[in-house]
XYZ file of C-alpha atoms in Angstrom:
606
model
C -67.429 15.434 -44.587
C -69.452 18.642 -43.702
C -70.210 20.006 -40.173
C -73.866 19.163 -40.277
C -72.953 15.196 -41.267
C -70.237 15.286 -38.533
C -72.861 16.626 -35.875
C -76.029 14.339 -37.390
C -73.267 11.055 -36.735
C -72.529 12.534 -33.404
C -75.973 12.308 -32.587
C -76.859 9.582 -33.465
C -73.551 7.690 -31.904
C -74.823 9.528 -28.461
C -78.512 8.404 -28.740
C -76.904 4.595 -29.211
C -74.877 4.670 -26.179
C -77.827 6.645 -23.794
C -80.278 4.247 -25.769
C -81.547 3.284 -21.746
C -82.667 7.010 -21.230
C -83.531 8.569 -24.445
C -85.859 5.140 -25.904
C -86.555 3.827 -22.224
C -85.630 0.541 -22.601
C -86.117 -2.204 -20.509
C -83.650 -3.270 -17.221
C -83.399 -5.433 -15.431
C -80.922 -4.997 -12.284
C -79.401 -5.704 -8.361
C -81.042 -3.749 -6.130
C -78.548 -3.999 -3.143
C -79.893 -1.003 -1.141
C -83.716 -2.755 -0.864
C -82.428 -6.316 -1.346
C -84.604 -7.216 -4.051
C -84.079 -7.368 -8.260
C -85.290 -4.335 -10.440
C -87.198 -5.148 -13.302
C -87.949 -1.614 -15.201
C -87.004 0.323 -12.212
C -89.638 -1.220 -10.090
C -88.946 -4.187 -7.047
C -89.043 -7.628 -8.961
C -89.500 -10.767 -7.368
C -89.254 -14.270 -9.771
C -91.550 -17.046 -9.232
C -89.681 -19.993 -11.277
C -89.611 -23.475 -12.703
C -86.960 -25.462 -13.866
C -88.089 -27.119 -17.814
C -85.210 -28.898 -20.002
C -86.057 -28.005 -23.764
C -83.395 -31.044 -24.337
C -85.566 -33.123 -22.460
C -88.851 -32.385 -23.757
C -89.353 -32.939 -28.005
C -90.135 -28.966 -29.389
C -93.795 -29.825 -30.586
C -94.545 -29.776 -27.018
C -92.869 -26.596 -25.760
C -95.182 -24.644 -26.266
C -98.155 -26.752 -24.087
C -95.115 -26.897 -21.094
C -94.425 -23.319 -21.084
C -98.354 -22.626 -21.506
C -99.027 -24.901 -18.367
C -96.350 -23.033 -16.156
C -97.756 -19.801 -16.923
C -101.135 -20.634 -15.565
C -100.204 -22.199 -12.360
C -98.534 -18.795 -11.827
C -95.450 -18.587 -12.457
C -93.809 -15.083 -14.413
C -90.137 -17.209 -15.182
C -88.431 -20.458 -16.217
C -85.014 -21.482 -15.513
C -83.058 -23.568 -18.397
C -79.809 -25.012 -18.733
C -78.183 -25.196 -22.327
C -76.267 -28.887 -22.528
C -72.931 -27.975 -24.585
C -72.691 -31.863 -25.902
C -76.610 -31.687 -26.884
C -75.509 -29.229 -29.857
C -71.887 -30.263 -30.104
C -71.622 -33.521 -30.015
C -68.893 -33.736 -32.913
C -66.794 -30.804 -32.118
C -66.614 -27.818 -34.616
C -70.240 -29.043 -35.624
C -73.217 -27.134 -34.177
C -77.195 -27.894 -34.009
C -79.654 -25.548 -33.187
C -82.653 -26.914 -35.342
C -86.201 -29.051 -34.254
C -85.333 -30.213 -30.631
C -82.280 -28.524 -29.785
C -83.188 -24.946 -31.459
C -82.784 -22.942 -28.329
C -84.160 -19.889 -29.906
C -87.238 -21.208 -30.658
C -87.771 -22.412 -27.006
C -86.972 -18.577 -25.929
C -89.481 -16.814 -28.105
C -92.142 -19.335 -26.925
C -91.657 -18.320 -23.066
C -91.615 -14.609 -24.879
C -95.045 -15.409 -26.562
C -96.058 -17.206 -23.493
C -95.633 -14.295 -21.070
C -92.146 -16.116 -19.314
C -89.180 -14.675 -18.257
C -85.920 -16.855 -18.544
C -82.929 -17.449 -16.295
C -80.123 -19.083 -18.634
C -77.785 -21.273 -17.212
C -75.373 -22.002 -20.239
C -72.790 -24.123 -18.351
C -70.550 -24.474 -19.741
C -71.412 -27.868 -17.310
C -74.999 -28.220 -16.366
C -74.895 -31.485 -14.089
C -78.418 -32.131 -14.919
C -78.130 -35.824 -14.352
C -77.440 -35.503 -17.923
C -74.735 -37.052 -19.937
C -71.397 -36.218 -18.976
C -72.959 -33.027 -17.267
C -73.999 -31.592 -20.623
C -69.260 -31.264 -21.146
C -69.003 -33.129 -24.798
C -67.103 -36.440 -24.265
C -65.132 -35.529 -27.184
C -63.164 -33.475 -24.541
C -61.648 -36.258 -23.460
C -59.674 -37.200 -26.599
C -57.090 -35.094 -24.470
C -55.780 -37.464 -22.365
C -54.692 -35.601 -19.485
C -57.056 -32.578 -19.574
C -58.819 -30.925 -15.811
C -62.464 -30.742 -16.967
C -64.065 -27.757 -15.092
C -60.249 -25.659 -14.238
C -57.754 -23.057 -16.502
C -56.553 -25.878 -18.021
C -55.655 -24.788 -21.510
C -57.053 -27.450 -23.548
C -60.432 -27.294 -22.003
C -60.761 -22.976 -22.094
C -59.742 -22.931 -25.369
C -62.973 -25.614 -26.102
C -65.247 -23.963 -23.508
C -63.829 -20.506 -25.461
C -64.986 -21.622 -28.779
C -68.275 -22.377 -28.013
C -68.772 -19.722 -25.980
C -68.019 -17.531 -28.450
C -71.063 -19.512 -30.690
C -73.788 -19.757 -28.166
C -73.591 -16.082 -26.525
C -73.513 -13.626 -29.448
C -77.084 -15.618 -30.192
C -78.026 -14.980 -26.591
C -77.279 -11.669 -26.175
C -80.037 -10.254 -28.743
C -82.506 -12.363 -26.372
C -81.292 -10.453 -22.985
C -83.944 -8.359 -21.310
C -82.643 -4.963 -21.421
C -82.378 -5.756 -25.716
C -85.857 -6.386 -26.011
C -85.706 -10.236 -24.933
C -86.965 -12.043 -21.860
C -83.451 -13.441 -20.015
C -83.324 -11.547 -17.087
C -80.317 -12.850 -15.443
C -77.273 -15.642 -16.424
C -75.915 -18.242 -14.236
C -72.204 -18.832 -14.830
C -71.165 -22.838 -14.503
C -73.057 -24.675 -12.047
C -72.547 -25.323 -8.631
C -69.184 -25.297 -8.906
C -68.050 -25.442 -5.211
C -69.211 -29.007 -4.929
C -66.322 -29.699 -7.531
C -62.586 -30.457 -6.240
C -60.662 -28.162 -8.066
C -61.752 -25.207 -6.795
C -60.168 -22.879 -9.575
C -61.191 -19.586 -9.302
C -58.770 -18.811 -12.201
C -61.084 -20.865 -14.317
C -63.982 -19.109 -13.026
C -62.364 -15.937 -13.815
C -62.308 -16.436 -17.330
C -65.694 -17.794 -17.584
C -66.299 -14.246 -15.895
C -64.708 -12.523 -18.444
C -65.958 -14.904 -21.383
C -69.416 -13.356 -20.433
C -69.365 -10.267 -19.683
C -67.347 -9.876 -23.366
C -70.068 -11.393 -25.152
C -73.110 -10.392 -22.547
C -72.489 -6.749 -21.668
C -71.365 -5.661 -18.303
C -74.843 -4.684 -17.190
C -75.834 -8.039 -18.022
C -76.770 -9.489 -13.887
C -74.184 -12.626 -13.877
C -74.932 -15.315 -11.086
C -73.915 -18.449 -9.208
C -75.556 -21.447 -7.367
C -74.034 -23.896 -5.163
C -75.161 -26.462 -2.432
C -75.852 -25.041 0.990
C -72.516 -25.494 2.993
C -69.459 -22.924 3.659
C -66.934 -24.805 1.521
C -69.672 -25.303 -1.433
C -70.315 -21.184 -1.404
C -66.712 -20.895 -0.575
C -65.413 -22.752 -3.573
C -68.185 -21.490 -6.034
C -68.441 -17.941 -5.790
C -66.664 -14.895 -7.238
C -66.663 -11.127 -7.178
C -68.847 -9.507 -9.886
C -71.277 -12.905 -9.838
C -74.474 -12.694 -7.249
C -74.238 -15.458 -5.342
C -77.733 -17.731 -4.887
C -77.801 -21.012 -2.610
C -79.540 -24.055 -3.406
C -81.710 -26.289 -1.152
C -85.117 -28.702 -0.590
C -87.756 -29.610 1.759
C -85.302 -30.632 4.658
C -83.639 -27.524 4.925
C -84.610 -24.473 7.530
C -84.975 -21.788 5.242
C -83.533 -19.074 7.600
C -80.156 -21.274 8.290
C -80.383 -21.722 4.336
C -80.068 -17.771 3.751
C -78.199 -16.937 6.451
C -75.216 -19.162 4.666
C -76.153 -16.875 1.526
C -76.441 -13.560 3.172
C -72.731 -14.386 4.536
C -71.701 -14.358 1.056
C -74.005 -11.631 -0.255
C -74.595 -9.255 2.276
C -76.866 -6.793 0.402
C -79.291 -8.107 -2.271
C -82.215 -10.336 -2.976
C -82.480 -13.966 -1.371
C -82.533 -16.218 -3.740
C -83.192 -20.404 -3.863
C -81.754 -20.905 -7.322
C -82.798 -24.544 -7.070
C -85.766 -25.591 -4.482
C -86.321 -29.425 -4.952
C -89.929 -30.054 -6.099
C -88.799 -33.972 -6.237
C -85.960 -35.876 -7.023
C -84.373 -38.522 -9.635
C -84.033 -42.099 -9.507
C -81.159 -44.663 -10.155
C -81.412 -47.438 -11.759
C -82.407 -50.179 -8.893
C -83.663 -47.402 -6.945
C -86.760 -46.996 -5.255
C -89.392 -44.290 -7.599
C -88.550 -40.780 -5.822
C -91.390 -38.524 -3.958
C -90.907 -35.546 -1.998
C -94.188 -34.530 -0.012
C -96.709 -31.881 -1.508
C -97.425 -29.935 1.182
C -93.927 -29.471 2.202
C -93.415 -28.045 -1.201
C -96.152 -25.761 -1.042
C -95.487 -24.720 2.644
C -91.939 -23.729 2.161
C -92.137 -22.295 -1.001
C -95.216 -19.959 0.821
C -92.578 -19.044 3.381
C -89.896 -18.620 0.810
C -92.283 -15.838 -1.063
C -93.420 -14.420 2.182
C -89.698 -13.686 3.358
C -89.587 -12.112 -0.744
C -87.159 -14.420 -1.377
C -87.216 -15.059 -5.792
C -87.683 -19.152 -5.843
C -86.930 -21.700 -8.434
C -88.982 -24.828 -8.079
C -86.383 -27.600 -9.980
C -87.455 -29.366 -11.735
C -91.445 -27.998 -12.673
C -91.836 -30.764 -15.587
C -88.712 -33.125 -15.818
C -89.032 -34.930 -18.875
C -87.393 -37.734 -20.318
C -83.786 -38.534 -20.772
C -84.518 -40.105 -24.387
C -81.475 -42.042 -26.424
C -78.322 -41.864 -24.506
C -78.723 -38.899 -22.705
C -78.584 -40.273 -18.995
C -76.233 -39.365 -17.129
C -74.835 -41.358 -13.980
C -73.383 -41.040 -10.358
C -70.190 -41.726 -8.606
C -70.026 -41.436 -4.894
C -69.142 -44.955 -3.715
C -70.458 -46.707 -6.452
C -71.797 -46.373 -10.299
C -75.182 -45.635 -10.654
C -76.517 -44.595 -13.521
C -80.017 -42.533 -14.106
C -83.017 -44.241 -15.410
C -85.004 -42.643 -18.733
C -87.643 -40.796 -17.425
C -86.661 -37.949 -15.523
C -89.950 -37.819 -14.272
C -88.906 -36.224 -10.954
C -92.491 -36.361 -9.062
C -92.264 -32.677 -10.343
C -95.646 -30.961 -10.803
C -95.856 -31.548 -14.648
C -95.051 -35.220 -15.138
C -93.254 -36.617 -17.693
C -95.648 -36.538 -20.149
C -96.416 -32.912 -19.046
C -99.986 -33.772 -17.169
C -100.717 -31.594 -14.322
C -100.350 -32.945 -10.856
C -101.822 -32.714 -7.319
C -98.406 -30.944 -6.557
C -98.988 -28.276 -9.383
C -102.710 -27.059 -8.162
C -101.213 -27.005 -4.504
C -98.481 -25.009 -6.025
C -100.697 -22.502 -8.018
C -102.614 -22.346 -4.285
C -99.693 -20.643 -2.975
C -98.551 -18.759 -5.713
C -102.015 -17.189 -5.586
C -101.367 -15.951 -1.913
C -98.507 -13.182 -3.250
C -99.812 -12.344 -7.335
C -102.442 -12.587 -9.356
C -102.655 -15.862 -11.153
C -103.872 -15.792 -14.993
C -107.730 -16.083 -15.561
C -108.777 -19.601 -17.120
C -108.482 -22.939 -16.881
C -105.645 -25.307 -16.325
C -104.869 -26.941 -19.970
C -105.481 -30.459 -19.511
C -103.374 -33.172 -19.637
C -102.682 -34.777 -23.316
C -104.916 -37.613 -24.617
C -103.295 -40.799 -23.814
C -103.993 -44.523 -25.743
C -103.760 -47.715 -24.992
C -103.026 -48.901 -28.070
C -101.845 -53.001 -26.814
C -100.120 -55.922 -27.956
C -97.722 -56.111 -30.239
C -95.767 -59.364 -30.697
C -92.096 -59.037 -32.328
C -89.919 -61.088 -34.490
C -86.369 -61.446 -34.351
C -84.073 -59.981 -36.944
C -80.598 -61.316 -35.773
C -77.863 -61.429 -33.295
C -76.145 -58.248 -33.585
C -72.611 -59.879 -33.973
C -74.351 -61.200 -37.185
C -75.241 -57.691 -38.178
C -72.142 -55.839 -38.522
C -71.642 -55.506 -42.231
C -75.007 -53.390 -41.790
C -74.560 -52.021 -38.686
C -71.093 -51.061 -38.774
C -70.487 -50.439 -42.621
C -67.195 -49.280 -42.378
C -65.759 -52.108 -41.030
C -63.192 -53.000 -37.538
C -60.643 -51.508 -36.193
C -57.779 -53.572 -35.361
C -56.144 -53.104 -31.882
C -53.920 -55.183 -29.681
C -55.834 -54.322 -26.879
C -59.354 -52.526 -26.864
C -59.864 -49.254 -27.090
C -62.269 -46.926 -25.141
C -64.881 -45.081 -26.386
C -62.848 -41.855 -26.760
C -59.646 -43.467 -28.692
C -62.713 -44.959 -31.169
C -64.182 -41.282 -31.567
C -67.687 -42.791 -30.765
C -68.549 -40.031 -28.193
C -72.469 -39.816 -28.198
C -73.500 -43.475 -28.630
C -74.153 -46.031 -26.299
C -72.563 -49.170 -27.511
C -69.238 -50.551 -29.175
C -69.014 -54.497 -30.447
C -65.646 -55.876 -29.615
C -64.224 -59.462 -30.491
C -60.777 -61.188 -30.138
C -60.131 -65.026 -30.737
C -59.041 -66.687 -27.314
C -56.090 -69.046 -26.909
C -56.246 -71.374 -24.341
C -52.715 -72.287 -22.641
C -53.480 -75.621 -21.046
C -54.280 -77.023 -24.839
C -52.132 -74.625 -26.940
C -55.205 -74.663 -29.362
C -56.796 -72.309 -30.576
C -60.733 -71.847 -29.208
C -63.751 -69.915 -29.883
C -63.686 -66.351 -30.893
C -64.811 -63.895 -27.678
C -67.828 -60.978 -28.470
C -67.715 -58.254 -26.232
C -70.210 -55.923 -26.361
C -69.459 -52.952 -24.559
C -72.493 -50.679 -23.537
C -72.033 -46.893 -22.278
C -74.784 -46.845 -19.469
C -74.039 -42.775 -19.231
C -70.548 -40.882 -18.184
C -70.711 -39.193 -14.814
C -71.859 -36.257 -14.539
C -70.987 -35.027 -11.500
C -68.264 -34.722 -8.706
C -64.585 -35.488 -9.522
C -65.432 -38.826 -11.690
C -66.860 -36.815 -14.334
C -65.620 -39.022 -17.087
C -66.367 -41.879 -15.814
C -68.447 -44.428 -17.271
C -69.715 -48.239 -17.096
C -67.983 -50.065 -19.983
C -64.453 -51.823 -20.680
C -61.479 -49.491 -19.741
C -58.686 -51.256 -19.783
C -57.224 -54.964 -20.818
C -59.348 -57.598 -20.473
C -57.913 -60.765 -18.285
C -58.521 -64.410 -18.517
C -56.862 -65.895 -15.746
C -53.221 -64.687 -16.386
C -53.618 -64.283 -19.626
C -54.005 -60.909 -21.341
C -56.629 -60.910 -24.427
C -55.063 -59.345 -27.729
C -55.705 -58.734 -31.465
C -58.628 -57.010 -30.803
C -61.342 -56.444 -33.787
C -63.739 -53.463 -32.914
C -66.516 -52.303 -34.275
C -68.221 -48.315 -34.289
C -72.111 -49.104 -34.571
C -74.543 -46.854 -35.692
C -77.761 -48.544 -35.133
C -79.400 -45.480 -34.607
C -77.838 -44.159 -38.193
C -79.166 -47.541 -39.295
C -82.828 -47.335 -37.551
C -83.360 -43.961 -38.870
C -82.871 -45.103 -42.394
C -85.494 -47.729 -41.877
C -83.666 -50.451 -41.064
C -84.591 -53.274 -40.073
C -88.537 -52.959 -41.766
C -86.634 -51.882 -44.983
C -85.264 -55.066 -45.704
C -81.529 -53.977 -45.798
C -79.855 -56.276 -43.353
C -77.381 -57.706 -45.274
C -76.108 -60.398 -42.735
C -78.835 -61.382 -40.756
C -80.516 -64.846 -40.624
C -84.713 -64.971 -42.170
C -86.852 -63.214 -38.848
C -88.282 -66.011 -36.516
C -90.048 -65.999 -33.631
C -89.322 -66.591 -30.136
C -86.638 -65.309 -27.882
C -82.804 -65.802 -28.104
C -79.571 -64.957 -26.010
C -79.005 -61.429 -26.733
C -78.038 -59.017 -28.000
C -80.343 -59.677 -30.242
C -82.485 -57.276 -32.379
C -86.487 -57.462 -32.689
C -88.750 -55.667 -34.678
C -92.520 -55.561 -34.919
C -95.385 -52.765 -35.996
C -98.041 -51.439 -34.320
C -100.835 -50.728 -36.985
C -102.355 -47.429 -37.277
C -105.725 -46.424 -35.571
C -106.579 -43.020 -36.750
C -104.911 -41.546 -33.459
C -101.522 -40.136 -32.880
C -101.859 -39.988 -28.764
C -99.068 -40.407 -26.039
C -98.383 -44.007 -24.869
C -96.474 -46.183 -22.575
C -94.531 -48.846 -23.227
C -94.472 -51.864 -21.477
C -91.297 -54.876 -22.001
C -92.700 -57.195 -19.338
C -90.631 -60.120 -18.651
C -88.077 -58.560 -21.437
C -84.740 -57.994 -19.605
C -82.505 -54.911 -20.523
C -82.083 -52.869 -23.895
C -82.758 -50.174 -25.967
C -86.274 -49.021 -27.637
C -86.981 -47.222 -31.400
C -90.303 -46.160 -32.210
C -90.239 -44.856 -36.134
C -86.371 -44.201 -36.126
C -86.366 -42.551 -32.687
C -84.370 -43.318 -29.451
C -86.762 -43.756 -26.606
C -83.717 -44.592 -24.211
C -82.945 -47.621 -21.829
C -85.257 -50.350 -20.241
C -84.284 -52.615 -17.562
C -87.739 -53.874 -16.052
C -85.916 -56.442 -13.676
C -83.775 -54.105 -12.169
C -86.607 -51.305 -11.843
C -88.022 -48.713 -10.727
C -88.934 -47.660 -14.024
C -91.491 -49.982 -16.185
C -92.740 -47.915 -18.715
C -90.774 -45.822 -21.467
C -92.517 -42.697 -22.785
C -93.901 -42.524 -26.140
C -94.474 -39.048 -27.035
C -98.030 -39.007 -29.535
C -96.486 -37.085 -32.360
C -93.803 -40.218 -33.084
C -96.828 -41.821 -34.380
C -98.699 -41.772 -37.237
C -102.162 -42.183 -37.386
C -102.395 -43.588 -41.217
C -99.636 -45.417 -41.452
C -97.901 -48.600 -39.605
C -95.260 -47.698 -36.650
C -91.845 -49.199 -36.542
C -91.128 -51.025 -33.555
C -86.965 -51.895 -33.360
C -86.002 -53.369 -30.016
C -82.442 -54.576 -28.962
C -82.801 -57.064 -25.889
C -78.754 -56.838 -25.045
C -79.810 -60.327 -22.155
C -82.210 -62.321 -23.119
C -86.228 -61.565 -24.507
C -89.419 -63.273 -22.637
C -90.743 -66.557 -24.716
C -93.757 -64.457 -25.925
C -91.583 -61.435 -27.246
C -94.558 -59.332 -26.440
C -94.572 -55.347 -25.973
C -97.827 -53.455 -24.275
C -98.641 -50.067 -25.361
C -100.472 -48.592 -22.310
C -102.816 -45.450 -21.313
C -100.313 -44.589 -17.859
C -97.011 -44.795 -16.646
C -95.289 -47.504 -14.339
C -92.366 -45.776 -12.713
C -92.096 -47.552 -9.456
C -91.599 -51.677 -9.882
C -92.175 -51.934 -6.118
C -95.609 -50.037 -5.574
C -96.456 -48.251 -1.789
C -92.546 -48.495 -1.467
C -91.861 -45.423 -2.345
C -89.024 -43.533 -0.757
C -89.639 -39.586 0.799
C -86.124 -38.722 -0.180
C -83.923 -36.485 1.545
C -81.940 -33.883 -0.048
C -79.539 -32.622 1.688
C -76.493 -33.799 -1.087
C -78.623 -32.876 -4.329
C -76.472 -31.577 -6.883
C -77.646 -30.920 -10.312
């Protein structure tokens, strides 16, 4: 190799490693002397919402992202669920609803900054915290610690997810501007800064070292205590029934030098099933966030447009009691579920105005909605006589059951179960038992994590212990997305009738096409509890009786306009006489109307 070749590599091997001076590319940085962020060597301040992509299906990302930018803000904050692109492990999706990259160049086109908060838990009110259940095949492993079983998983797809992150970063041209490492870990009970350590490392490895790492936790001493570590800025989290000085003070204790930050400020709140529909008050949102910007505090509103938890996604809590989340994660944020601009957002853009310049033009409106009506179903079967379809593969055979883990069926909702019972006081042999055995959503936070509602352990009559167990994996979604049942390919099942049975018992029906493909509602009055498929796809849970929610979203673009829609319903109690469904123009998300709660948030954790 000559001299000039040696000195021409040279070069260009110094021009790559001074790349910031010699090209000026963009940064994005801590500015600890001025307590603010630099963005580009100038004082940055972020005006944020919180938007799920996962929540949200991709054709409408880009009308979300487009309605955030015009009430003023100049960021969004996402998390990235682990188990919503593994859910079978070694096997990753990034395409149509869950391509992340997509969603990123959007808020690039849109004019959006990001803040990425890749877990590896989200909390969320999302299944399982966004960890994949499949985890749990390990009998004994610490979710959220150094145990080795979990960092080797969290390693693995760490090592996926960040090398496609890292050509998205700011200061390579992208628009993430700074990286939240787990998520509010001090709330958790292990308190593991070894495991936090290597999460450390895990990123910086894959991120850069300049990349600005962060942390959020709940506004207490042993929250921040627990959740913090050296070389991760530390941001607090709090809502409308917080003082904002007391807030920061907690986080200047922790962070001395730097900007103040409310990595989560609490727009609304979710609801439980049997729950009163949550509301937090408008004008305290708009006053504090005001006197958030006017300290120059950088604010994230969570959530700015909730969404919907569709199929199975729900998660659930565990404090004293199971209670799991209801479908829409409607949140009485400023975009509603179906992404309509509220009261809360235009008081919201009002005080956004008072510190920048808000983008000239109108407000897109909210999407066309339908009222599309009646549609009367017919019954297809009882599942039980369903399984040769619905479970092609056959039973398992068990002494005792098995959980959902031991039968590998880790992202859906529902396992069929039956044993024969013996009865002791005749010696003869009786009826055979059918257990169906529904997952209404595994924790997903605090230190029941994988806990869920369904069967866990032997199942007692009287004294007696039930055995030779026959269970069943469904796939009904598999099956629904095929076209089953309007296919004809139910194998098992009795001639459709009318009128309702004992469940769980499947229904299907169409609603005929009207030259319109616009957002509904759908309404199961008098229809107890089950599951909802509009042309193959997972709408999620209804339980009208125990409430608040009514309504289940029905995004327009699920619809066709020429041809007839596939209603499949599976009423797991029992179905109304009339077996009726209403498609309606608006949502009903509160069963007990000008009962409302103004919730408190003082133990929020997402």
């Amino acid at each position: 190799m000559d001299t000039k070749t040696v000195f021409s590599l040279l070069y260009f091997a110094f021009l790559a490693a001074n790349r910031t001076v010699v090209s000026g590319a963009p940064s994005f940085s801590i500015d600890y002397k001025n307590n603010c962020f630099q963005k580009d060597g100038k004082p940055f301040q972020y005006v944020s919402g919180s938007i799920h992509y996962s929540r949200i299906p991709h054709y409408y990302w880009k009308d979300r992202l487009l309605k955030m930018y015009m009430a003023g803000l100049n960021a969004v904050q996402i998390y990235v669920p682990w188990n919503f692109h593994e859910e079978k492990r070694g096997v990753y999706n990034f395409t149509g609803d869950r391509d992340l990259e997509n969603f990123l160049d959007l808020a690039n086109q849109t004019g959006l900054l990001v803040i990425l908060r890749p877990g590896p838990y989200i909390c969320a009110e999302w299944e399982m915290g966004g960890l994949p259940a499949w985890l749990l095949q390990k009998p004994n492993i610490v979710l959220r610690s150094a145990d080795t079983d979990y960092l080797e998983a969290v390693s693995s797809w760490m090592a996926v997810l960040l090398p496609k992150m890292r050509r998205w970063l700011y200061t390579n041209g992208g628009n993430i501007i700074t990286v939240q490492v787990e998520n509010e870990y001090g709330s958790y009970y292990t308190c593991d800064y070894n495991y936090m350590r290597h999460l450390r490392t895990l990123f910086q490895f894959f991120l850069g070292d300049k990349t600005v790492l962060f942390t959020t936790d709940g506004n207490t001493d042993r929250e921040m205590t627990c959740g913090t570590l050296e070389g991760m800025y530390a941001t607090i989290d709090f809502g409308t029934d917080v003082n904002i000085s007391q807030a920061f003070s907690r986080q200047r204790r922790f962070e001395p030098r730097g900007p103040l930050v409310n990595s989560e400020f609490y727009t609304g709140w979710l609801d439980h099933w049997g729950d009163q529909h949550a509301q937090v008050d408008t004008q305290k949102v708009s006053r504090m966030l005001g006197e958030m910007l006017s300290m120059g505090a950088s604010v994230n509103m969570y959530m700015f447009e909730g969404g919907t938890n569709f199929g199975y996604w729900n998660g659930a809590d565990h404090d004293n009691r199971f209670r799991s989340v209801v479908t829409s994660y409607d949140y009485n944020a400023p975009l509603s579920e179906a992404g309509d601009p509220t009261e809360k957002l235009l008081a919201i853009r009002d005080t956004i105005s008072k510190f920048r310049d808000i983008p000239m033009g109108p407000m897109p409106p909210a999407s066309p909605k339908m009222a599309y009506g009646f549609v009367t179903l017919t019954m297809v079967g009882n599942l039980s006589s369903l399984l040769d379809t619905l479970s092609p593969q056959g039973p398992v055979r068990s002494l005792y059951p098995l959980s959902f883990e031991e039968m590998k069926q880790v992202f859906q909702g529902l396992l069929e179960r039956d044993t024969t019972l013996v009865m002791n006081l005749t010696g003869k042999q009786g009826d055979q038992v059918d257990v169906l055995v529904e997952n209404m959503g595994r924790v997903n936070f605090g230190s029941k994590i994988n806990d869920f509602k369904g069967l866990l352990s032997n199942l007692i009559l009287g004294k007696d212990v039930l055995t030779d167990w026959q269970i069943y994996r469904l796939d009904i979604d598999g099956a629904i997305a095929s076209g089953w049942p309007q296919s004809g390919q139910r194998r098992s099942s009795p001639n459709p009738v009318r009128g309702p049975s004992d469940g769980p018992v499947f229904y299907q029906g169409t609603l005929p096409p009207n030259g319109l493909a616009w957002d509904t509602f759908l309404r199961l009055n008098e229809w107890t509890k089950g599951q909802v498929w509009i042309n193959g796809v997972n709408l999620g849970r209804y339980w009208p009786k125990r409430g608040p929610q009514q309504t289940l979203y029905v995004p327009g673009p699920l619809l066709s306009p020429t041809q007839p829609n596939n209603i499949t319903v599976l009423e797991l109690e029992r179905a109304p006489p009339h077996t009726r469904v209403l498609f309606m123009d608006r949502p009903q998300l509160n069963s007990t109307a000008g009962k409302t709660s103004q919730l408190q948030t003082t133990d929020r954790q997402t």
